[in-house]
Every structure is written in structure tokens, then in C-alpha cells.
mmCIF file of C-alpha atoms in Angstrom:
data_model
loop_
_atom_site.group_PDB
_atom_site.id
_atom_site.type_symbol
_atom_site.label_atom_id
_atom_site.label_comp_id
_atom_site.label_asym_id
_atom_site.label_seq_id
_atom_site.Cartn_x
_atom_site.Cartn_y
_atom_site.Cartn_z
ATOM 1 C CA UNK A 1 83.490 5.408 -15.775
ATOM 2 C CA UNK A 2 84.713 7.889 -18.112
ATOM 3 C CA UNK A 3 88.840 9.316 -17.392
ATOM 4 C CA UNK A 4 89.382 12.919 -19.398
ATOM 5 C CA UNK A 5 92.874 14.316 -20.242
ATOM 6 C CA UNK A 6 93.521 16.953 -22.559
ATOM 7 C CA UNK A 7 94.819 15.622 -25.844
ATOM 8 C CA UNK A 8 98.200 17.839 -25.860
ATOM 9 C CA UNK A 9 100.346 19.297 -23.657
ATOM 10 C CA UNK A 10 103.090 21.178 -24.622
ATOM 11 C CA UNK A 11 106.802 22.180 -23.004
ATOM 12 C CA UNK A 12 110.147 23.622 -23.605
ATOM 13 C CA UNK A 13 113.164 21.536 -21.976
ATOM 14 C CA UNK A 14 113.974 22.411 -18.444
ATOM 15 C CA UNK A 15 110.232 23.350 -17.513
ATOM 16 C CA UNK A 16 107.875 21.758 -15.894
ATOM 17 C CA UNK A 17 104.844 19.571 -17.500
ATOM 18 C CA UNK A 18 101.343 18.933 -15.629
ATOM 19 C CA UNK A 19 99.122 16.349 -17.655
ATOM 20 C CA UNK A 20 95.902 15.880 -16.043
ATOM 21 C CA UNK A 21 92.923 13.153 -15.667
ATOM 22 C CA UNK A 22 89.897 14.282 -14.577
ATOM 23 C CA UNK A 23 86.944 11.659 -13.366
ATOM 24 C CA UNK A 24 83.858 11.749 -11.145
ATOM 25 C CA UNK A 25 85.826 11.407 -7.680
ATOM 26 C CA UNK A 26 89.035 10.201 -9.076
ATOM 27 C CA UNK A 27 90.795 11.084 -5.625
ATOM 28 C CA UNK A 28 88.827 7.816 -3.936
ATOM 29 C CA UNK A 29 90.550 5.700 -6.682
ATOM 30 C CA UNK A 30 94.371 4.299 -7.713
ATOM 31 C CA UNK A 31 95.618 5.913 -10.525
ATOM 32 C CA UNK A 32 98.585 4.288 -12.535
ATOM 33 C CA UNK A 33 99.978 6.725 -15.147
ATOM 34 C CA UNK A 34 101.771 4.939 -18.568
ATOM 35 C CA UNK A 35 103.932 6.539 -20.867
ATOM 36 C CA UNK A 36 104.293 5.291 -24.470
ATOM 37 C CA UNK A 37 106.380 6.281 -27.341
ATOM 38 C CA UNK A 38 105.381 5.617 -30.792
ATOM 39 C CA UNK A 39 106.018 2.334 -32.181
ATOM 40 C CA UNK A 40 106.898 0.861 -28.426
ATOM 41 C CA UNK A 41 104.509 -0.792 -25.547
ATOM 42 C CA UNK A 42 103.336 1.493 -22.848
ATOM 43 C CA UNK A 43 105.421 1.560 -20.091
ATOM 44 C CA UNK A 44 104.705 2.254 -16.009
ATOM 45 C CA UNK A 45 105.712 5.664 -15.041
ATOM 46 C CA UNK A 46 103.523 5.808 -11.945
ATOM 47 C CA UNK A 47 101.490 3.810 -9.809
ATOM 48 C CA UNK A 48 98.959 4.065 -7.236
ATOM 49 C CA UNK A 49 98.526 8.026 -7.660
ATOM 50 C CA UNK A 50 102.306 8.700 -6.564
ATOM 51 C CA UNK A 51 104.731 5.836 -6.692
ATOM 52 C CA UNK A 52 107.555 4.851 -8.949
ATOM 53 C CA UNK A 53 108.565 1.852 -10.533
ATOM 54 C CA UNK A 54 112.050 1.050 -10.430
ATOM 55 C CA UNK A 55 114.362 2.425 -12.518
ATOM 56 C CA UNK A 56 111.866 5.618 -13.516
ATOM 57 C CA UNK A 57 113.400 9.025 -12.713
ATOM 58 C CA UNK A 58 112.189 10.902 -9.654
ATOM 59 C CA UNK A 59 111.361 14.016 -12.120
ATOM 60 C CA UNK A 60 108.039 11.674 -13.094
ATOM 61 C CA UNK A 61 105.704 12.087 -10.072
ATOM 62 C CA UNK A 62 101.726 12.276 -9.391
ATOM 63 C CA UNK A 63 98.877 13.463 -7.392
ATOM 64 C CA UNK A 64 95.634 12.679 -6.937
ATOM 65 C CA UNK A 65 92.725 14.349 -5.057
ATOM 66 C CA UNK A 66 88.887 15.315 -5.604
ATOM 67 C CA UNK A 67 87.994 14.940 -9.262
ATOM 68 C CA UNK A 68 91.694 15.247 -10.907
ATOM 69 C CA UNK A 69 94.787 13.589 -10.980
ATOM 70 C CA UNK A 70 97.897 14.704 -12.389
ATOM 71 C CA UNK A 71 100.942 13.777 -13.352
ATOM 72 C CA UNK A 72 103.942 16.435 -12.959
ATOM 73 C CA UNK A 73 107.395 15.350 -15.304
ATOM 74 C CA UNK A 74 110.066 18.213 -13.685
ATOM 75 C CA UNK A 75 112.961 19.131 -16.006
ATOM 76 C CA UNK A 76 111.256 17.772 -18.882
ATOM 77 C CA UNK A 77 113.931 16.086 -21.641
ATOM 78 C CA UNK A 78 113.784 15.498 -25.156
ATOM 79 C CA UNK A 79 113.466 11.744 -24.257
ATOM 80 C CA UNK A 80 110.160 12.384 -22.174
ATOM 81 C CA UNK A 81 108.188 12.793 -26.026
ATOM 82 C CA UNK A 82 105.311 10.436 -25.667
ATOM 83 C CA UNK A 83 101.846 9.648 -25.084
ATOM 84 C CA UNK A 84 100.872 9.434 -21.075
ATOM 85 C CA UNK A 85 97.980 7.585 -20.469
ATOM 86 C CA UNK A 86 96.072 7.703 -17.328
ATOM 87 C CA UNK A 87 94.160 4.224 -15.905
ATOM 88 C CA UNK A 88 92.115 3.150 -12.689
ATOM 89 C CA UNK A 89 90.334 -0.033 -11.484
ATOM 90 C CA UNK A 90 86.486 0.672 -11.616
ATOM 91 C CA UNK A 91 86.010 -1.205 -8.606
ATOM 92 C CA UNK A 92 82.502 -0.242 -7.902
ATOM 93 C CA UNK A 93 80.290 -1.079 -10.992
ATOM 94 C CA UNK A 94 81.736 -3.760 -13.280
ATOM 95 C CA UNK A 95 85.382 -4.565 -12.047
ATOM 96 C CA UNK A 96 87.400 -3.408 -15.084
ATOM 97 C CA UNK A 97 89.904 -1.473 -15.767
ATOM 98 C CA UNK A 98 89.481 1.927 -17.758
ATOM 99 C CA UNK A 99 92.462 3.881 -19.605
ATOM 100 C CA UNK A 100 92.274 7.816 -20.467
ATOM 101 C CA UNK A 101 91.958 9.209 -24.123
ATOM 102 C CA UNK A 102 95.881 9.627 -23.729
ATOM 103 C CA UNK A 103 98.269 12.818 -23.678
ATOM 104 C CA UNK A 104 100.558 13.967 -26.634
ATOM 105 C CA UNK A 105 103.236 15.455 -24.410
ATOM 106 C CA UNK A 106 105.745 17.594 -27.118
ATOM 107 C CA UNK A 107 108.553 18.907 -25.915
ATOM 108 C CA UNK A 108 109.342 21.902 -28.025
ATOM 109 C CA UNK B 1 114.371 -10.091 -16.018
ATOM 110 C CA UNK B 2 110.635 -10.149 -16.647
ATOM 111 C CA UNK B 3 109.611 -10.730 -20.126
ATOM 112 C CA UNK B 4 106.313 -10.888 -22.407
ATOM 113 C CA UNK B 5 106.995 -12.194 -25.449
ATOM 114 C CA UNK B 6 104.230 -11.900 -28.238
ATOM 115 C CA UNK B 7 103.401 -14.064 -31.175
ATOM 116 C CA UNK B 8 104.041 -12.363 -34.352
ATOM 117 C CA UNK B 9 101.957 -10.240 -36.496
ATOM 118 C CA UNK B 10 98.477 -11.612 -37.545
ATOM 119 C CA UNK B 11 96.615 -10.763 -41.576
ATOM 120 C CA UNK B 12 93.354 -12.503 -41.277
ATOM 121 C CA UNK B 13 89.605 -12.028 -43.172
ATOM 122 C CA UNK B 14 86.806 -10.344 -42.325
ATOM 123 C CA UNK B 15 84.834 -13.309 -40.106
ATOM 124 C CA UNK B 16 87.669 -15.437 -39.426
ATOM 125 C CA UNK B 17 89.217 -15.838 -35.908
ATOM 126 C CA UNK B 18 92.698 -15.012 -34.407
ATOM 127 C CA UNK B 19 95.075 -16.540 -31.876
ATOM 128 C CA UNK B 20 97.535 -14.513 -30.300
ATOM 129 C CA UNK B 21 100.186 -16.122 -27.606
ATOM 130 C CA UNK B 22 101.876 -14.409 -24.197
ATOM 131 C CA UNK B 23 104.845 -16.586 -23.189
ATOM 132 C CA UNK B 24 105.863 -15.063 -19.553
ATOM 133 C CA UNK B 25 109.585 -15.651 -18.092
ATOM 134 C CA UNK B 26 111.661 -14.281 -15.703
ATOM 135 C CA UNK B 27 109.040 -14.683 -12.536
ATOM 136 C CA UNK B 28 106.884 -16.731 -11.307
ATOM 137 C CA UNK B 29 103.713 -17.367 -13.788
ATOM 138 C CA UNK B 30 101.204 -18.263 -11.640
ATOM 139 C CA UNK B 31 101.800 -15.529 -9.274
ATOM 140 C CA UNK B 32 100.504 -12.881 -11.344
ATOM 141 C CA UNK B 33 97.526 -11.519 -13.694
ATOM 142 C CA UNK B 34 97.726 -11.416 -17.667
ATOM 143 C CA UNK B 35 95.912 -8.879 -19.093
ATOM 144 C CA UNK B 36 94.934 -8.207 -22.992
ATOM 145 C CA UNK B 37 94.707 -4.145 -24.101
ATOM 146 C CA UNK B 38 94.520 -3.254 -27.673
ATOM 147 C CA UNK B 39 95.014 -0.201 -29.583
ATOM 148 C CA UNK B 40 93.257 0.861 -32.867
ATOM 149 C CA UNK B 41 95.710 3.134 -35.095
ATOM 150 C CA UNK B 42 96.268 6.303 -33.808
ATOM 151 C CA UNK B 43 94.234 5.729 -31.058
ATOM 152 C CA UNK B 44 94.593 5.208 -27.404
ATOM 153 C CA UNK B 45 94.014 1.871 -25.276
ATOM 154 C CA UNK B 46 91.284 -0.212 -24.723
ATOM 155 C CA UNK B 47 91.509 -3.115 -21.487
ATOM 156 C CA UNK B 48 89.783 -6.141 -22.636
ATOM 157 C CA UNK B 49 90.005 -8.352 -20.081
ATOM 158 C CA UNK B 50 92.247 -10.775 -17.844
ATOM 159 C CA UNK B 51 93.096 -14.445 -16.748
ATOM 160 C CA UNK B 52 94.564 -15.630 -13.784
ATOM 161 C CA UNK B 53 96.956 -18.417 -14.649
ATOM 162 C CA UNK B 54 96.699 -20.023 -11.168
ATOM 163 C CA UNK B 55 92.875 -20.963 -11.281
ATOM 164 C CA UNK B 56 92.109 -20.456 -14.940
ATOM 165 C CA UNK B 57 89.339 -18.097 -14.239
ATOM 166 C CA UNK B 58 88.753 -15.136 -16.874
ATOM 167 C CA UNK B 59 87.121 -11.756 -16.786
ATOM 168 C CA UNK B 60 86.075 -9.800 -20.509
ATOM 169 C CA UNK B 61 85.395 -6.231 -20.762
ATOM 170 C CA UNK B 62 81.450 -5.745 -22.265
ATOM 171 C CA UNK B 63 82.822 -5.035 -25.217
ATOM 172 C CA UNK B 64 84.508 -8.461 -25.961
ATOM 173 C CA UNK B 65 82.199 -10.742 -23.890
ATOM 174 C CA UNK B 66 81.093 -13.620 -26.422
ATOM 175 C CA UNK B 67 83.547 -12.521 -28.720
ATOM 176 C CA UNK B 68 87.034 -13.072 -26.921
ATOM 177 C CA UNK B 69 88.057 -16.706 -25.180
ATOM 178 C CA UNK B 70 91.691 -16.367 -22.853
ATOM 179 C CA UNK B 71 93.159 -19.706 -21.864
ATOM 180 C CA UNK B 72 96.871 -20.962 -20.646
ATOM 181 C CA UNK B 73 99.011 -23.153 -20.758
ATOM 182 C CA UNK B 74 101.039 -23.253 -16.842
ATOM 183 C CA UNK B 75 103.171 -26.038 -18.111
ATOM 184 C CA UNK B 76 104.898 -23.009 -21.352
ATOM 185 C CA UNK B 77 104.360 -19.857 -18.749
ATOM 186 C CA UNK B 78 102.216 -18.800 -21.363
ATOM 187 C CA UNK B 79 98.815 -17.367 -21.795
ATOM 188 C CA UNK B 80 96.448 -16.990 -24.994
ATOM 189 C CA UNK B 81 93.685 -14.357 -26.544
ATOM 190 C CA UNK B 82 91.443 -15.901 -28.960
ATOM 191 C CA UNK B 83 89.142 -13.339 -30.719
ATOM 192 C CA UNK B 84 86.424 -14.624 -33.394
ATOM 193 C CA UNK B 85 84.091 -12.820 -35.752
ATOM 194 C CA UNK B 86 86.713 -10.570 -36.507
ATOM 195 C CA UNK B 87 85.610 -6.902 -38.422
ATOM 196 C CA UNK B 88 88.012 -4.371 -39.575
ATOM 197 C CA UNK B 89 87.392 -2.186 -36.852
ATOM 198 C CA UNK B 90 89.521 -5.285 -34.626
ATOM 199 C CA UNK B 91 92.873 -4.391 -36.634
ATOM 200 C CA UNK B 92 94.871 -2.936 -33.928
ATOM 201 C CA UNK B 93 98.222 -4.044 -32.173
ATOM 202 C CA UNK B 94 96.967 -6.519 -29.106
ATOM 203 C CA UNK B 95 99.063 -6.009 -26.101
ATOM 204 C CA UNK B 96 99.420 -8.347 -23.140
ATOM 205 C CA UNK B 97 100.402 -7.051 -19.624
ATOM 206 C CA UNK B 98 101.132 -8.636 -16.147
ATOM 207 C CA UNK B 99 99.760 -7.757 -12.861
ATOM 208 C CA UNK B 100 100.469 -8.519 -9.296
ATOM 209 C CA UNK B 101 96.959 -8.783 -8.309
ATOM 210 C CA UNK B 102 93.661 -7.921 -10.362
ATOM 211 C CA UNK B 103 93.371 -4.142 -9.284
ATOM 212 C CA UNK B 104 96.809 -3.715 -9.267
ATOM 213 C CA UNK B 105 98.833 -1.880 -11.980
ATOM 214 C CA UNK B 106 100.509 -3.439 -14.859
ATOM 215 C CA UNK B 107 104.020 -3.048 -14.366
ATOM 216 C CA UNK B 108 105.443 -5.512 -17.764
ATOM 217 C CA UNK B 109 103.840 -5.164 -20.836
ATOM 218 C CA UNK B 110 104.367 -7.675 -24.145
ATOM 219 C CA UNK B 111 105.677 -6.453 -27.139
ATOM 220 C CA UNK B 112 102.209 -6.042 -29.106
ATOM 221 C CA UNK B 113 100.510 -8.093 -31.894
ATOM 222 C CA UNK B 114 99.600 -5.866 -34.802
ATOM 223 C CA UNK B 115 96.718 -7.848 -36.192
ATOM 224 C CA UNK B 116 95.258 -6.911 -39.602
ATOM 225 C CA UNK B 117 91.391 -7.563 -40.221
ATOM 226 C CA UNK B 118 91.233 -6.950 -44.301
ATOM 227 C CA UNK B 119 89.511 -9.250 -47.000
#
């Protein structure tokens, strides 16, 4: 199972930033969204295509439906500069988890 | 507060194997999955595979079956990813993270393990 995201995505402060995952029928699936800045462990932004973890902002929040899922940051900061990295359970085939190529999210 | 708390950085030969530790605290161990993602550098992640501390029992990603052995130790909260036969192409930082149930996001992650693969 094969997750897509486009390998930048860029934004000025203030305005909103869509990074999306595209797989075959993603919307039947759980998608968990991780942000990671460099040098640091990925942390859980997003889980189960909408929810937060506590203590993450209610600017980070996601969607899911058909063959993408996306993850919408509103009023993007300086601090939001990271990698996002989409990831679902392939619970049909093999019973492992798969990540996305990752997202360079720049905030200009 | 949950915690994952790596061993330290790893320089081994081409061929030789590598032992990296997980020590879990702040929640109850048993309760919850360890899993083992790496990342090449400058490159994204890669899931390996996952024990459950409660009944021992292991799952590997294709990739790593043969190659990569997880154990733990209940009694230290902590968990263990042995890879052998290592290539250069395994030098990557080795990152553990905990799960509520197997299909179920990883909401802690460890540190990372920056292991170096270099003769």
C-alpha cells in the first residue's frame, strides 16, 4: 500500500496550509498525521483522520475521504516548520503499518 | 509523564550486529505496543515492526523479517531491537514508539538511535 504527498508545501504566516496523502481508498482507512522537526522525533499532530492529541493546537486539523486525506494547519506560525508525515494501518493485506514520503512544510 | 528513553548512539562494521534498548516509564508497560521506525538520512520513515510486552509476541515488516529479533524485559519496562548482518544502507537513527493497541496510532515516540554502519 503505497501513501503519496507532495514533497513541499509552501506558506506565508497567517495563511492557511493543506498537505495532502493520497492512497487507493484512503477514506476506508485511519490516518494519523506526524509532524517532525529536524534533529527531533516525530511527534502526533493528528489521529484517526481528525482528532487531536492533547496539548496540540486546534489550528492542526484533518480530513479524510475517497482517495485523499489532508491535513489543514490554520494560521500557520513560524514554529509549524517541519516535515508532516502521513501513516495508516494496512489492515487488509499484511497488517503493517505504512508512513508517507513526508511533507517539507516552509513557512516563508 | 510518558517517556522513551533510547540507548545511545551505535558505530558498528559492515556484518556485525546491533542492540538498541527502549526503557518505557510513566504508564503502564504492558498495556501498550512498542514499535521500531527508522529513518535513513534525509529520508522519511520506515515501520519495522512491533512487540507486545504483555505476551512477548512480535510482528517484522518484510523488509526486516530474518534480519531483526525484538525482545523485553517486563521486569526494566523496557523493550529491545536487535538487527544483524548489518550493511551501510542500515545507518539511520532507529526510533521506538508506543501504541495503545496494534492499529492504533503512536502517540510517544523515543528519542532515536543514530546507528552508524561503516568499516
Amino acid at each position: 500500500y503505497v501513501l503519496t504527498q507532495p514533497p513541499s508545501v509552501s506558506v506565508a504566516p497567517g495563511q492557511t496550509a493543506n498537505i495532502s496523502c493520497g492512497g487507493d481508498n484512503i477514506g476506508r482507512k485511519s490516518v494519523h498525521w506526524n509532524q517532525q522537526k529536524p534533529g527531533q522525533a516525530p511527534v502526533l499532530v493528528v489521529y484517526n483522520d481528525r482528532d487531536r492529541p492533547s496539548g496540540i493546537p486546534e489550528r492542526f486539523s484533518g480530513s479524510n475521504s475517497g482517495n485523499t486525506a489532508t491535513l489543514t494547519i490554520s494560521r500557520v506560525e513560524a514554529g509549524d516548520e517541519a516535515a508532516y508525515y502521513c501513516q495508516v494501518w494496512e489492515s487488509t493485506s499484511d497488517h503493517l503499518w505504512v508512513f508517507g514520503g513526508g511533507t517539507k512544510l516552509t513557512v516563508l | 509523564q510518558v517517556q522513551l528513553v533510547q540507548s545511545g548512539a551505535e558505530v558498528k562494521k559492515p556484518g556485525a550486529s546491533v542492540k538498541v534498548s527502549c526503557k518505557a516509564s510513566g504508564y503502564t508497560f504492558i498495556d501498550y505496543y512498542i514499535h521500531w521506525v527508522r529513518q535513513a538520512p534525509g529520508q522519511g520513515l520506515e515501520w519495522m515492526g512491533c512487540m507486545k510486552p504483555k505476551s512477548g509476541g512480535t510482528k517484522n515488516a518484510q523488509n526486516f523479517q530474518g534480519r531483526v529479533t525484538m525482545t523485553g524485559d517486563t521486569s526494566i519496562s523496557t523493550v529491545y531491537m536487535e538487527m544483524s548482518s548489518l550493511r551501510s544502507d542500515d545507518t539511520a537513527v532507529y526510533f521506538c514508539a508506543r501504541s495503545v493497541g496494534y492499529g492504533q496510532a503512536f502517540d510517544y515516540w523515543g528519542q532515536g538511535t543514530l546507528v552508524i554502519v561503516s568499516s
